[in-house]
Amino acid sequence: MKPKVLCVCAKGINRSRYLAHYLREKGYETRWGGVEPQLWFGKDITLYTKKEDIDWADVIVIVRPRLKTILEGKFPLDGKNVIVFDITDNPDIIVKTHPELEGQPKKVFNEKITYPALRNAIDPYLPLEK
């Protein structure tokens, strides 16, 4: 039986969601969420990572080291297989190494840089183990 995988990013709306869908296509049961509250037009859009998500997961994939620190401050991760990457989806950071993307919509950054980076980062860990 494949392990259950929780994917975590800052807001729970882009990187963790993409990675969860990618792993689901490979047969894993997945969930995703974020660790930092984000208000947008006065509405909370964060898909919070909850204690029950941590308890449910066998493997936790976190997209940035600083987010692991935040997550550990909220929940114990003892006994979990935790995988940490350093993958941003911030266009202001990405454009420093990819100036050809200056002025492009965020969707282009994701399709050309962020999503391939997530796939390339997780693939060496497959198959995931508890």
Coordinates of C-alpha atoms in Angstrom, one line a residue:
M1 CA 0.0 0.0 0.0
K2 CA 1.4 3.4 -1.0
P3 CA 1.9 6.0 1.8
K4 CA -0.5 8.9 2.3
V5 CA 1.2 12.2 1.3
L6 CA 0.6 15.7 2.6
C7 CA 2.1 18.5 0.4
V8 CA 2.7 21.8 2.1
C9 CA 3.5 25.3 0.8
A10 CA 2.9 28.8 2.1
K11 CA -0.7 29.5 1.1
G12 CA -1.9 26.1 0.0
I13 CA -3.1 27.2 -3.4
N14 CA -0.3 26.6 -5.9
R15 CA 2.8 24.5 -5.2
S16 CA 1.3 22.1 -2.7
R17 CA -1.8 21.7 -4.8
Y18 CA 0.1 21.0 -8.0
L19 CA 2.4 18.5 -6.3
A20 CA -0.5 16.7 -4.6
H21 CA -2.2 16.3 -8.0
Y22 CA 1.0 15.2 -9.6
L23 CA 1.5 12.5 -6.9
R24 CA -2.2 11.5 -7.1
E25 CA -1.7 10.7 -10.8
K26 CA 1.0 8.3 -9.7
G27 CA -1.4 6.5 -7.4
Y28 CA -0.8 8.2 -4.1
E29 CA -3.5 9.4 -1.8
T30 CA -2.8 13.1 -1.2
R31 CA -3.8 16.2 0.6
W32 CA -2.4 19.7 0.4
G33 CA -2.3 22.8 2.5
G34 CA -0.5 26.0 3.6
V35 CA 1.0 27.2 6.8
E36 CA 0.9 31.0 6.4
P37 CA -2.4 33.0 6.6
Q38 CA -2.9 35.1 3.5
L39 CA -5.7 37.7 3.2
W40 CA -6.8 38.6 -0.3
F41 CA -9.6 41.1 -0.8
G42 CA -10.5 40.7 2.8
K43 CA -11.1 37.0 2.5
D44 CA -8.9 34.3 3.9
I45 CA -7.7 32.1 1.0
T46 CA -5.3 29.9 2.9
L47 CA -6.0 26.2 2.9
Y48 CA -4.6 25.7 6.4
T49 CA -2.7 22.6 7.2
K50 CA -4.5 21.1 10.2
K51 CA -3.4 18.6 12.9
E52 CA -5.6 16.0 11.4
D53 CA -3.7 16.4 8.1
I54 CA -0.4 15.8 9.9
D55 CA -1.9 12.8 11.7
W56 CA -3.3 11.3 8.5
A57 CA 0.0 11.6 6.5
D58 CA 2.8 9.1 6.3
V59 CA 4.9 11.4 4.2
I60 CA 5.0 15.2 4.4
V61 CA 6.5 17.1 1.5
I62 CA 7.3 20.8 2.2
V63 CA 8.4 23.1 -0.6
R64 CA 10.6 25.5 1.4
P65 CA 12.8 25.1 4.4
R66 CA 11.4 28.1 6.2
L67 CA 7.9 26.5 5.9
K68 CA 9.1 23.4 7.7
T69 CA 10.2 25.6 10.6
I70 CA 6.7 27.2 10.7
L71 CA 5.0 23.8 10.5
E72 CA 7.2 22.3 13.3
G73 CA 6.2 25.3 15.5
K74 CA 2.5 24.3 15.1
F75 CA 2.6 20.5 15.0
P76 CA 5.0 17.7 16.1
L77 CA 6.3 15.9 13.0
D78 CA 7.8 13.0 15.0
G79 CA 7.7 9.7 13.1
K80 CA 6.9 11.3 9.8
N81 CA 9.0 10.9 6.7
V82 CA 9.5 14.6 5.9
I83 CA 10.9 15.8 2.6
V84 CA 11.9 19.4 2.2
F85 CA 12.7 21.2 -1.1
D86 CA 13.6 24.8 -1.8
I87 CA 11.3 25.8 -4.6
T88 CA 9.7 29.3 -4.9
D89 CA 6.9 30.4 -7.0
N90 CA 7.6 34.1 -6.4
P91 CA 8.1 35.8 -9.8
D92 CA 10.3 38.5 -8.3
I93 CA 12.8 35.8 -7.2
I94 CA 12.5 33.7 -10.3
V95 CA 13.1 36.6 -12.7
K96 CA 16.6 37.1 -11.2
T97 CA 17.7 33.8 -12.7
H98 CA 15.3 33.8 -15.6
P99 CA 15.2 37.4 -16.9
E100 CA 13.5 36.3 -20.1
L101 CA 10.3 35.9 -18.1
E102 CA 10.2 39.6 -17.0
G103 CA 6.6 40.9 -17.3
Q104 CA 5.1 37.5 -17.9
P105 CA 2.0 36.4 -16.0
K106 CA 2.5 34.1 -13.0
K107 CA 1.0 31.2 -15.0
V108 CA 4.0 31.3 -17.3
F109 CA 6.4 31.2 -14.4
N110 CA 4.6 28.2 -13.0
E111 CA 4.5 26.3 -16.3
K112 CA 8.1 27.0 -17.2
I113 CA 9.9 27.0 -13.9
T114 CA 7.9 26.1 -10.7
Y115 CA 6.0 23.0 -11.8
P116 CA 9.0 21.4 -13.6
A117 CA 11.1 22.1 -10.5
L118 CA 8.6 20.4 -8.3
R119 CA 8.5 17.3 -10.6
N120 CA 12.3 17.2 -10.8
A121 CA 12.6 17.5 -7.0
I122 CA 10.1 14.7 -6.1
D123 CA 10.9 12.2 -8.8
P124 CA 14.1 10.9 -7.3
Y125 CA 12.2 10.1 -4.1
L126 CA 9.7 7.9 -6.0
P127 CA 8.4 5.5 -5.0
L128 CA 7.7 7.2 -1.7
E129 CA 8.1 5.2 1.5
K130 CA 6.6 5.7 5.0

